[in-house]
Coordinates of C-alpha atoms in Angstrom, one line a residue:
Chain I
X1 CA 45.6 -6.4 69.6
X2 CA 45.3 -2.7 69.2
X3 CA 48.0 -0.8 67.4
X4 CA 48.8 2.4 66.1
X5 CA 50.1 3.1 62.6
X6 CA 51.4 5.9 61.2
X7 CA 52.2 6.9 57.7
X8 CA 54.8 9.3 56.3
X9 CA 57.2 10.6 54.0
X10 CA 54.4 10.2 51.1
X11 CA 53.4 6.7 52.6
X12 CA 50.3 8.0 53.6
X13 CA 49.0 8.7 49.9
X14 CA 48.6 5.2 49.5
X15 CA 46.2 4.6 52.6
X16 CA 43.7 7.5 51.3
X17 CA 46.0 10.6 52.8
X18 CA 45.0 9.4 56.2
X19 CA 48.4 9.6 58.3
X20 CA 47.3 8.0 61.8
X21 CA 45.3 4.7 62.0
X22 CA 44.5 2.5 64.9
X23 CA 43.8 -0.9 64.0
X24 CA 42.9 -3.9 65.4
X25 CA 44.3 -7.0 64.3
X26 CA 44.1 -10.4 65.1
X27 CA 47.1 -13.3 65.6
X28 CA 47.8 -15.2 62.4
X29 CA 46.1 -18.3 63.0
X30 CA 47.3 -20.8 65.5
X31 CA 49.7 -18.3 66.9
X32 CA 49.8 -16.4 69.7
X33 CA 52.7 -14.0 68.3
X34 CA 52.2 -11.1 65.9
X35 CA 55.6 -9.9 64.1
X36 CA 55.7 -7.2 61.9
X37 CA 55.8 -9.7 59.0
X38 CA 52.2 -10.4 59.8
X39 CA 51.6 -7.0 60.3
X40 CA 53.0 -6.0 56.8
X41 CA 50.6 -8.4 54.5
X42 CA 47.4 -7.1 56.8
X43 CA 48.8 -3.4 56.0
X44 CA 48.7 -4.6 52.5
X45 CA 45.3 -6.4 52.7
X46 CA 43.5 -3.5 54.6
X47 CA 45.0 -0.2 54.5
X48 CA 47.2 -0.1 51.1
X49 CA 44.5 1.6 48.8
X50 CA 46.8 1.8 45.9
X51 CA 50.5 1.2 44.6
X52 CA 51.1 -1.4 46.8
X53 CA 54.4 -1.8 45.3
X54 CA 55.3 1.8 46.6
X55 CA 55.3 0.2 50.3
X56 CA 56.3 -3.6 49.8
X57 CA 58.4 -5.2 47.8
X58 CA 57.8 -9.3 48.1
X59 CA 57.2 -10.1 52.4
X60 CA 58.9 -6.9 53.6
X61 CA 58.9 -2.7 53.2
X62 CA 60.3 -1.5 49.8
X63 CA 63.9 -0.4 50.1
X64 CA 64.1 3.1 51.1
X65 CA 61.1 2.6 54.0
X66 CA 62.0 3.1 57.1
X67 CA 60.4 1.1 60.3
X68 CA 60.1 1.9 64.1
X69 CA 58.6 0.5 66.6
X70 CA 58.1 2.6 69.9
X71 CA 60.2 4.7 68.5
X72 CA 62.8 2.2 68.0
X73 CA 64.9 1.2 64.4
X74 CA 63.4 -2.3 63.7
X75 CA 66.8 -3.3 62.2
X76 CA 67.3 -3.3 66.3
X77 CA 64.3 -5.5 67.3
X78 CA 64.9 -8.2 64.7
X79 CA 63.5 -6.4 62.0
X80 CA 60.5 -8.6 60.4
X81 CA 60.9 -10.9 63.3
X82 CA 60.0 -8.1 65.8
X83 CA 57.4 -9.1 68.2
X84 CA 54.2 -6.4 68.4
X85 CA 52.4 -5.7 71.7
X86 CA 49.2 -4.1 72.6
X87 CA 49.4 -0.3 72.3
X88 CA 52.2 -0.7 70.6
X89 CA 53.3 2.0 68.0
X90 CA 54.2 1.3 64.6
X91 CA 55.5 4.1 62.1
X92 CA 56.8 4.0 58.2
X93 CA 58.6 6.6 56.8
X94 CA 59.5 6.9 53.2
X95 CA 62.5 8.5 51.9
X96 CA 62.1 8.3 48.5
X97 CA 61.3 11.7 47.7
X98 CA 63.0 14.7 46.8
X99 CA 64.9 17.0 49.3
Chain H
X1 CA 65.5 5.4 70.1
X2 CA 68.2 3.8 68.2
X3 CA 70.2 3.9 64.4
X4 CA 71.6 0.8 63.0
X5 CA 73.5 2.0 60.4
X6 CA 77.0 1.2 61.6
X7 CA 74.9 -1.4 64.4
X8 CA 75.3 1.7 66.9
X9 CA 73.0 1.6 69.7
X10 CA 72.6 5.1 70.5
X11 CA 69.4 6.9 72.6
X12 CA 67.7 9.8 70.7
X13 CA 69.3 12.8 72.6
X14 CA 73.0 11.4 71.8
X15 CA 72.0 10.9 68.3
X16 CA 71.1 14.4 68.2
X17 CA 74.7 15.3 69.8
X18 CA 76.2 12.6 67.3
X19 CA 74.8 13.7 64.2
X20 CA 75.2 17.4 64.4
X21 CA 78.9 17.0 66.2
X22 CA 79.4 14.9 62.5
X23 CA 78.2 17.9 60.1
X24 CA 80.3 20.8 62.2
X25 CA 83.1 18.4 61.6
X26 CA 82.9 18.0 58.1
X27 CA 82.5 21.7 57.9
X28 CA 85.7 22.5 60.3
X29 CA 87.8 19.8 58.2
X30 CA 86.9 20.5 54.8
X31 CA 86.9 24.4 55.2
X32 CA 83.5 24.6 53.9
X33 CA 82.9 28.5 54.8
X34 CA 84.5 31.6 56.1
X35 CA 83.6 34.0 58.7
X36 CA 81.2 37.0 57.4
X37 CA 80.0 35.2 54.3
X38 CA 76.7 35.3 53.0
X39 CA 75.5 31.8 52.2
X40 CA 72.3 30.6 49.9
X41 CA 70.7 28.2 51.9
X42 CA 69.2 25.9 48.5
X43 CA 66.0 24.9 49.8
X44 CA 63.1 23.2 48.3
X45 CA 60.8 22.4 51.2
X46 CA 62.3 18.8 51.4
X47 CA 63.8 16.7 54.2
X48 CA 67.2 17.7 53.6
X49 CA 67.1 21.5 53.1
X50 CA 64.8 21.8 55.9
X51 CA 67.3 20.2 57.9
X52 CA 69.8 21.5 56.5
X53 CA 68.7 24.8 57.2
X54 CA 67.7 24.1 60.9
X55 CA 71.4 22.6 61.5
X56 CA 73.3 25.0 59.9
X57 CA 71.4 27.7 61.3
X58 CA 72.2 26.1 64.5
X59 CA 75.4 25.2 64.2
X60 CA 76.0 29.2 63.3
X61 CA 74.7 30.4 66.2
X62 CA 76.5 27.1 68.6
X63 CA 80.1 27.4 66.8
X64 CA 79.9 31.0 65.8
X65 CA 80.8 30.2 62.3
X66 CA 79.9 34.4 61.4
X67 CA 77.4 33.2 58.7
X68 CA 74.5 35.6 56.7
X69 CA 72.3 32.7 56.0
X70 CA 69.1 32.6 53.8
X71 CA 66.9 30.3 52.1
X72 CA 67.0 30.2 49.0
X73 CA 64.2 28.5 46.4
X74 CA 63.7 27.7 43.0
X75 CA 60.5 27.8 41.8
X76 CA 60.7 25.5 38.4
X77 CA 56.8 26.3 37.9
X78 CA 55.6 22.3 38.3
X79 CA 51.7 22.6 39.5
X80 CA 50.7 20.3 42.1
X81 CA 54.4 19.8 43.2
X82 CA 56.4 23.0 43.7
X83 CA 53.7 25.2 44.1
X84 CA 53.1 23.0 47.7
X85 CA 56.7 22.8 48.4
X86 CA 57.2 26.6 47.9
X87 CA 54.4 27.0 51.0
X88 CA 56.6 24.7 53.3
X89 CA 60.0 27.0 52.8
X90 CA 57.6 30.1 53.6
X91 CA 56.7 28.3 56.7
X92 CA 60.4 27.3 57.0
X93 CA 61.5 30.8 57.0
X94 CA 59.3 31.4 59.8
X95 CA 60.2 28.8 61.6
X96 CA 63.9 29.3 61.4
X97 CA 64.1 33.0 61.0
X98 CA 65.8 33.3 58.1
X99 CA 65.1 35.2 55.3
X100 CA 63.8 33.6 51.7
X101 CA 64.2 34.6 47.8
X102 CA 62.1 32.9 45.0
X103 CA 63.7 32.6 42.2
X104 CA 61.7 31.2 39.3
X105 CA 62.4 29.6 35.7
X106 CA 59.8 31.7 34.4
X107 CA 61.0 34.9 35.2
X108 CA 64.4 33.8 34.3
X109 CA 64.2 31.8 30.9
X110 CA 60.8 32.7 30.0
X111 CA 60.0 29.0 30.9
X112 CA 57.8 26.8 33.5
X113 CA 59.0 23.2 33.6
X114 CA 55.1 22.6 32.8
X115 CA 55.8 24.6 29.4
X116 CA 59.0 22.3 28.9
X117 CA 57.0 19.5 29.4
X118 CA 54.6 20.1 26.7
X119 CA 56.3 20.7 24.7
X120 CA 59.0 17.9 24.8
X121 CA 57.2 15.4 26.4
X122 CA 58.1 12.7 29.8
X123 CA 61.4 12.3 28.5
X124 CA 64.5 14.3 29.0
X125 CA 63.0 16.8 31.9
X126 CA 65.4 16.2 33.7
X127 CA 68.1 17.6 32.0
X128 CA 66.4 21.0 31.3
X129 CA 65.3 21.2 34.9
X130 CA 69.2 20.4 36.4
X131 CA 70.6 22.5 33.7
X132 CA 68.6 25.5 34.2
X133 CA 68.9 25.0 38.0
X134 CA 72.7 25.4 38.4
X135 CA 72.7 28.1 36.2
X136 CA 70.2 30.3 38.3
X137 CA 71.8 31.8 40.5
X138 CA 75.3 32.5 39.1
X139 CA 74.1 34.4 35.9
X140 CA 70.5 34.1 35.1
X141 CA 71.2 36.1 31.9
X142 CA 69.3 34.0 29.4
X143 CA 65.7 35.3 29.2
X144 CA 66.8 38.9 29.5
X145 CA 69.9 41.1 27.6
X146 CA 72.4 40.0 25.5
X147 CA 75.8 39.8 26.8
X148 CA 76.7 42.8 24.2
X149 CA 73.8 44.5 26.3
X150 CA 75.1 44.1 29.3
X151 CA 78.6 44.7 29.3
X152 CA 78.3 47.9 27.2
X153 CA 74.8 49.5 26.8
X154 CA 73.3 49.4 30.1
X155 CA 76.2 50.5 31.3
X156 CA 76.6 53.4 29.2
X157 CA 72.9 54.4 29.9
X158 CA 73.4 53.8 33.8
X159 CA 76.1 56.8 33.3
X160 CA 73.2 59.3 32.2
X161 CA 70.7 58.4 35.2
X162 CA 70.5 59.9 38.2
X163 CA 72.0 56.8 41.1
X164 CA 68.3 56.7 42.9
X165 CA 66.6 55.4 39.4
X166 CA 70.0 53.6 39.0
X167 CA 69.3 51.6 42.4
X168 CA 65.7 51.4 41.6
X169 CA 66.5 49.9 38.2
X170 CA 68.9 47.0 40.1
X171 CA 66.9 46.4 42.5
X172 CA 64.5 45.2 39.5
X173 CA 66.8 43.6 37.2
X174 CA 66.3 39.8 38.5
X175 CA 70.0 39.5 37.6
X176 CA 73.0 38.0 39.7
X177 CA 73.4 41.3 41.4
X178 CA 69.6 40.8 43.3
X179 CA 71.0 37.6 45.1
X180 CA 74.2 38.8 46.2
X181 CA 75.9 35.3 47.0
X182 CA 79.4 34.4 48.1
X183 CA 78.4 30.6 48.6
X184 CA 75.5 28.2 47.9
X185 CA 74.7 25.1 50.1
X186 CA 72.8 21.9 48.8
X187 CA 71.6 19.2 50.6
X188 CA 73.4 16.7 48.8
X189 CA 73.1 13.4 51.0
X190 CA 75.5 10.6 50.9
X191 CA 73.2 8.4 49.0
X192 CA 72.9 11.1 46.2
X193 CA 76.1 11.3 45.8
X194 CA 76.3 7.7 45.9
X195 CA 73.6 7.4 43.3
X196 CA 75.6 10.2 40.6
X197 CA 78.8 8.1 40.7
X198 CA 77.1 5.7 39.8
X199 CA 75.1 7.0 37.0
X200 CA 78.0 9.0 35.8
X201 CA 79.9 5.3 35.3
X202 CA 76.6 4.3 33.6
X203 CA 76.9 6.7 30.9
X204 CA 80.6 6.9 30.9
X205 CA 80.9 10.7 32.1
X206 CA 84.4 10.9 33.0
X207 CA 84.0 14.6 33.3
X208 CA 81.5 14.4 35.9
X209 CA 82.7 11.7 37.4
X210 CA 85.7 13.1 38.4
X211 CA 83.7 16.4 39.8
X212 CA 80.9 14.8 41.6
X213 CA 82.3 13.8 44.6
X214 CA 83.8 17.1 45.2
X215 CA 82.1 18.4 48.8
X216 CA 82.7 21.7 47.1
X217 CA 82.6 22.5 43.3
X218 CA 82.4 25.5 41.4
X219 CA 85.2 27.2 42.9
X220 CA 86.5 28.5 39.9
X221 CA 82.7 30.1 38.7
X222 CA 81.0 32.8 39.8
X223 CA 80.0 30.9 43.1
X224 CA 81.1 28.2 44.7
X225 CA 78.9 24.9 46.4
X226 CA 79.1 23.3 49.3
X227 CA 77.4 19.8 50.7
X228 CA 77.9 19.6 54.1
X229 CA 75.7 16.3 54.2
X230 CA 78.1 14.8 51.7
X231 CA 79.0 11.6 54.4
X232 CA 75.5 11.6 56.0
X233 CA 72.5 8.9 55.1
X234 CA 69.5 9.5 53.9
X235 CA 68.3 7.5 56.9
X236 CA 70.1 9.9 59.5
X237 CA 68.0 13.0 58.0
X238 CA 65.2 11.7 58.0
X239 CA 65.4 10.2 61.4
X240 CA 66.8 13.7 62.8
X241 CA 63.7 15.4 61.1
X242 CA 61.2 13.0 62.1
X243 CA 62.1 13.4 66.1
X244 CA 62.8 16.9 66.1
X245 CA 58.9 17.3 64.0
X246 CA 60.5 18.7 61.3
X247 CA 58.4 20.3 59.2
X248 CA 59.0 19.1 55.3
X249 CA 57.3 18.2 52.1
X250 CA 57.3 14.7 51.1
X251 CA 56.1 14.0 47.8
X252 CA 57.8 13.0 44.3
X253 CA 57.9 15.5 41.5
X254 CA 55.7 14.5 39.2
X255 CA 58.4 14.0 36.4
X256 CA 60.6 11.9 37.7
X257 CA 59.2 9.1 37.8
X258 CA 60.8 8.7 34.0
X259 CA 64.0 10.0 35.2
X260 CA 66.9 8.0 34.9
X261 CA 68.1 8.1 38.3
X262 CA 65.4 6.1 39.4
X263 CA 67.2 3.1 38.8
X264 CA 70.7 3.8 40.5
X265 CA 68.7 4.9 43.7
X266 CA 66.8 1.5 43.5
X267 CA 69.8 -0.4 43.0
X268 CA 71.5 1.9 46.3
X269 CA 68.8 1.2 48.2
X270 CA 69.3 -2.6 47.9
X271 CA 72.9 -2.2 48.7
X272 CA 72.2 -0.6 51.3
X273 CA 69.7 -3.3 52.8
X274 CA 72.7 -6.0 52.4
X275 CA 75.5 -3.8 53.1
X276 CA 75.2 -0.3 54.7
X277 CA 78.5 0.8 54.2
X278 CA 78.3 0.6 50.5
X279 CA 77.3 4.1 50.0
X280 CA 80.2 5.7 51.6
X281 CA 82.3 3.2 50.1
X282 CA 81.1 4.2 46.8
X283 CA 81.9 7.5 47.4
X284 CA 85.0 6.8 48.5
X285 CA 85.5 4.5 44.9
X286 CA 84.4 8.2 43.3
X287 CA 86.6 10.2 45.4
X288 CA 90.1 8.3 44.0
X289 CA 89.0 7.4 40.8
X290 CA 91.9 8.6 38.5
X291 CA 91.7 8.8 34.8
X292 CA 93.9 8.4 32.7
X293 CA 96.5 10.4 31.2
X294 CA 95.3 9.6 27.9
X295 CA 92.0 10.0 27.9
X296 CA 90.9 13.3 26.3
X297 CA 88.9 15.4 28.6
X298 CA 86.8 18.9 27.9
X299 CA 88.4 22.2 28.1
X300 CA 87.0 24.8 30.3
X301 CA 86.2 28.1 28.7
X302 CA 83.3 30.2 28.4
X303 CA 80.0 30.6 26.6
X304 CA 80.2 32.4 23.8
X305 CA 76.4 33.9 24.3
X306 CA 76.3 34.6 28.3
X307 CA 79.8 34.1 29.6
X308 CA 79.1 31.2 31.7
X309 CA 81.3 28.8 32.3
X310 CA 81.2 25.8 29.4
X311 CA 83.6 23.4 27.8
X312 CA 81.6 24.0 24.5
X313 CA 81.1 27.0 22.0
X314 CA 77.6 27.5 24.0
X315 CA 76.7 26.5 27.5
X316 CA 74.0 24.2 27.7
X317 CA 71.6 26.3 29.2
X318 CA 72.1 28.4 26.4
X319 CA 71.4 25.5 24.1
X320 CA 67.9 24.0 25.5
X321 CA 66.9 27.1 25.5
X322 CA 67.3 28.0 21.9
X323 CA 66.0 24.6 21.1
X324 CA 62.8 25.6 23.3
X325 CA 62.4 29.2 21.7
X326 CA 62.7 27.5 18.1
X327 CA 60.8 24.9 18.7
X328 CA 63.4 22.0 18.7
X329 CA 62.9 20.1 21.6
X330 CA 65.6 17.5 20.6
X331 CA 68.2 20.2 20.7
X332 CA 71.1 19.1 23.0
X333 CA 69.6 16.0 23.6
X334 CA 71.4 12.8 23.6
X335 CA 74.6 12.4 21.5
X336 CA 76.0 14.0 18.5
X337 CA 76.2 12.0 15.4
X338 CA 78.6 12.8 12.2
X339 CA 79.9 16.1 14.1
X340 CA 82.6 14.1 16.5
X341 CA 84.0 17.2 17.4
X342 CA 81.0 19.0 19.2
X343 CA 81.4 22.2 17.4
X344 CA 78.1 24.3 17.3
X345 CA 76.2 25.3 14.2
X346 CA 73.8 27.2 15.5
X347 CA 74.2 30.4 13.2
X348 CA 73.7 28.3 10.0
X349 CA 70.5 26.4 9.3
X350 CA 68.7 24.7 11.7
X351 CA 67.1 22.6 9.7
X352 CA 68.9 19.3 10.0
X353 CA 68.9 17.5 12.8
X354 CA 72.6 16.3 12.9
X355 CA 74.1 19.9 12.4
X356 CA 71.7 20.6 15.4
X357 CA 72.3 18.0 17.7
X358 CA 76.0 18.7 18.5
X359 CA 76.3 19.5 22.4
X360 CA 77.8 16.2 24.0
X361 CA 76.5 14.2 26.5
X362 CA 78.6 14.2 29.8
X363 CA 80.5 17.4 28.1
X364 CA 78.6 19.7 30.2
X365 CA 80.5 22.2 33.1
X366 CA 78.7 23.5 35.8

């Protein structure tokens, strides 16, 4: 399915300073459901150029990320257990910066 | 769009409502300002002075609070950090039409944090940088004339020039006069706050602990502070700046990843994860922590070499700095040993490191 994902708060220094990709990714195997979970490791994989320990710690974000989905808090959609649709837009902020 | 942090479902325009009704109350309630003041907004081109300034300024205008805002930055001279920050307040001043001074370390102590650095090394930055920054605005004295100076040669030559030089003279002195402050406003979130209390139990700072959840300190120095975010998330602010496009500067300074308050904000944000409330309810632990009557706590007086407010012979500002100018990085570092009564020996000789090291940890006033 096709998402978008966007990168901020510093995030996006880790994926080459690129703040907007769209992606492609494919269902974990013998599933026809992608969560964010899945979504996370392929971030990882594929887009985390460096520091990956600046965006996960062990299957989910680092404490201090913050997740939405279409716009929505993914503490509302079931956090790592939210289900991703086509089109759908995925955005991590991180707050662990100065302000 | 929706916020979780109390499990309250809320669309993106109430939030909006919600979270700026929540600031103008904690300014109504704790009597944050006063009509005609003019207030330093602190900014550094991060998430929460950018909001801060966009709220405030809004709530001025909405709740006619009488207010002469401007922004106000400190320019610490850290290439490839502040330098790119410094261009996001210029934009912010634009943006929200309001006025900005640059006030810089350099100008001021005769010292970028990049000079600090190298000269102390990855450790301890911190404390110069905090020290130096509270002391910027309320008498930034240290870099230029004595106190003996000030109080009775300048004026004594003022009385033999003619007022225009006078005022053109001012106008250049980079002294408290320049700014012109009745109040300065931080933005101090909840989980800041959250993370001092904690570090101040960590290294046993009863003194600061008993300040730091103040919403406004300072009231007795030359100008007072205010956190009107003191009760608001992290989260909230960067939510509210991410859908109203914000513009801010994201990025870590470059020192801190040594600093020690790395680890209390790790440890907050895993509270928070399991518990949300935990932050407030940590400041609420701070708020009515009492000590006890027996313990001995610091005196308030003043330093003896710019007047600032200090509970020791010399503020610490004064301190560092002497350390930096002499070459003594270590000077008012860490804790005294031998001298248990903190007294300083800086007129005799510097060349032992115990009569040196005298200023105590967690004995600092700001």
């Amino acid at each position: 399915m096709q998402l978008t994902l966007e990168f901020g708060g510093g995030l996006e220094l880790l994926c080459d300073s690129i703040k907007i990709h769209k992606v492609n990714i494919n269902f974990p195997n013998e599933s026809d459901i992608l969560t964010v979970k899945d979504l996370l490791s392929w971030v990882r994989t594929n887009l985390i150029k460096e520091r990956p320990e600046m965006f996960m710690k062990g299957d989910t974000v680092r404490p201090g990320v913050l997740v939405l989905v279409n716009d929505c808090d993914w503490e509302l959609s079931g956090q790592l257990d939210t289900t991703l649709e086509d089109k759908d837009v995925v955005v991590f902020i991180s707050t662990l910066h100065g302000g | 769009m929706m916020l979780s942090i109390f499990v309250l479902k809320i669309c993106r325009e109430c939030f909006y409502e919600v979270f700026e009704e929540e600031i103008h109350q904690v300014i109504v309630q704790n009597r944050l300002f006063k009509s005609g003041e003019r207030v330093a907004i602190g900014a550094s081109g991060g998430k929460d002075s950018t909001v801060l300034a966009y709220v405030l300024s809004e709530l001025n205008r909405r709740h006619n609070y009488g207010l002469d805002l401007f922004l106000l930055s400190i320019d610490e001279g850290i290439t490839g950090y502040r330098d790119d920050s410094l261009e996001t307040v210029k934009r912010n001043e634009v943006q929200y039409g309001l006025p900005l001074q640059i006030v810089s370390y350099k100008d001021l102590y005769g010292w970028t944090m990049d000079d600090i650095v190298k000269m102390i090394g990855l450790k301890n930055n911190c404390t110069f940088c905090g020290v130096f920054r509270r002391q910027v605005i309320a008498f930034p004295l240290h870099s230029k004339h004595s106190l003996f100076t000030q109080k009775f040669i300048i004026p004594i030559i003022f009385c033999f020039m003619p007022s225009s030089l006078i005022d053109f003279l001012k106008a250049l002195d980079r002294g408290a006069t320049l700014l012109k402050v009745d109040k300065l406003v931080t933005g101090h979130n909840a989980d800041d706050i959250a993370e001092t209390v904690l570090l101040n139990i960590l290294r046993g700072d009863i003194a600061r602990l008993s300040r730091c959840t103040s919403i406004t300190t300072g009231e007795d120095g030359p100008i007072p502070r205010c956190k009107p975010f003191k009760y608001t998330y992290e989260k909230e602010i960067v939510m509210y700046a991410y859908f109203k496009k914000l513009d801010y500067f994201s990025t870590e300074c470059i020192y801190s990843p040594n600093a020690y308050r790395g680890f209390a904000r790790e440890f907050i944000k895993d509270l928070e994860r399991l518990r949300p409330r935990a932050i407030l309810d940590i400041i609420k632990s701070g708020e009515d922590f009492r000590i006890a009557t027996t313990t001995k706590m610091p005196e308030q007086g003043t330093c003896e070499r710019c007047g600032y407010i200090s509970s020791q012979k010399w503020c610490k500002a004064c301190v560092l700095l002497e350390g930096l100018n002499r070459g003594l990085p270590k000077m008012g570092i860490g804790r005294p040993r031998g001298n248990g009564n903190g007294d300083n020996k800086h007129t005799e000789a510097g060349s032992t490191a115990k009569s040196i090291e005298s200023k105590q940890c967690g004995s600092l006033d700001f």
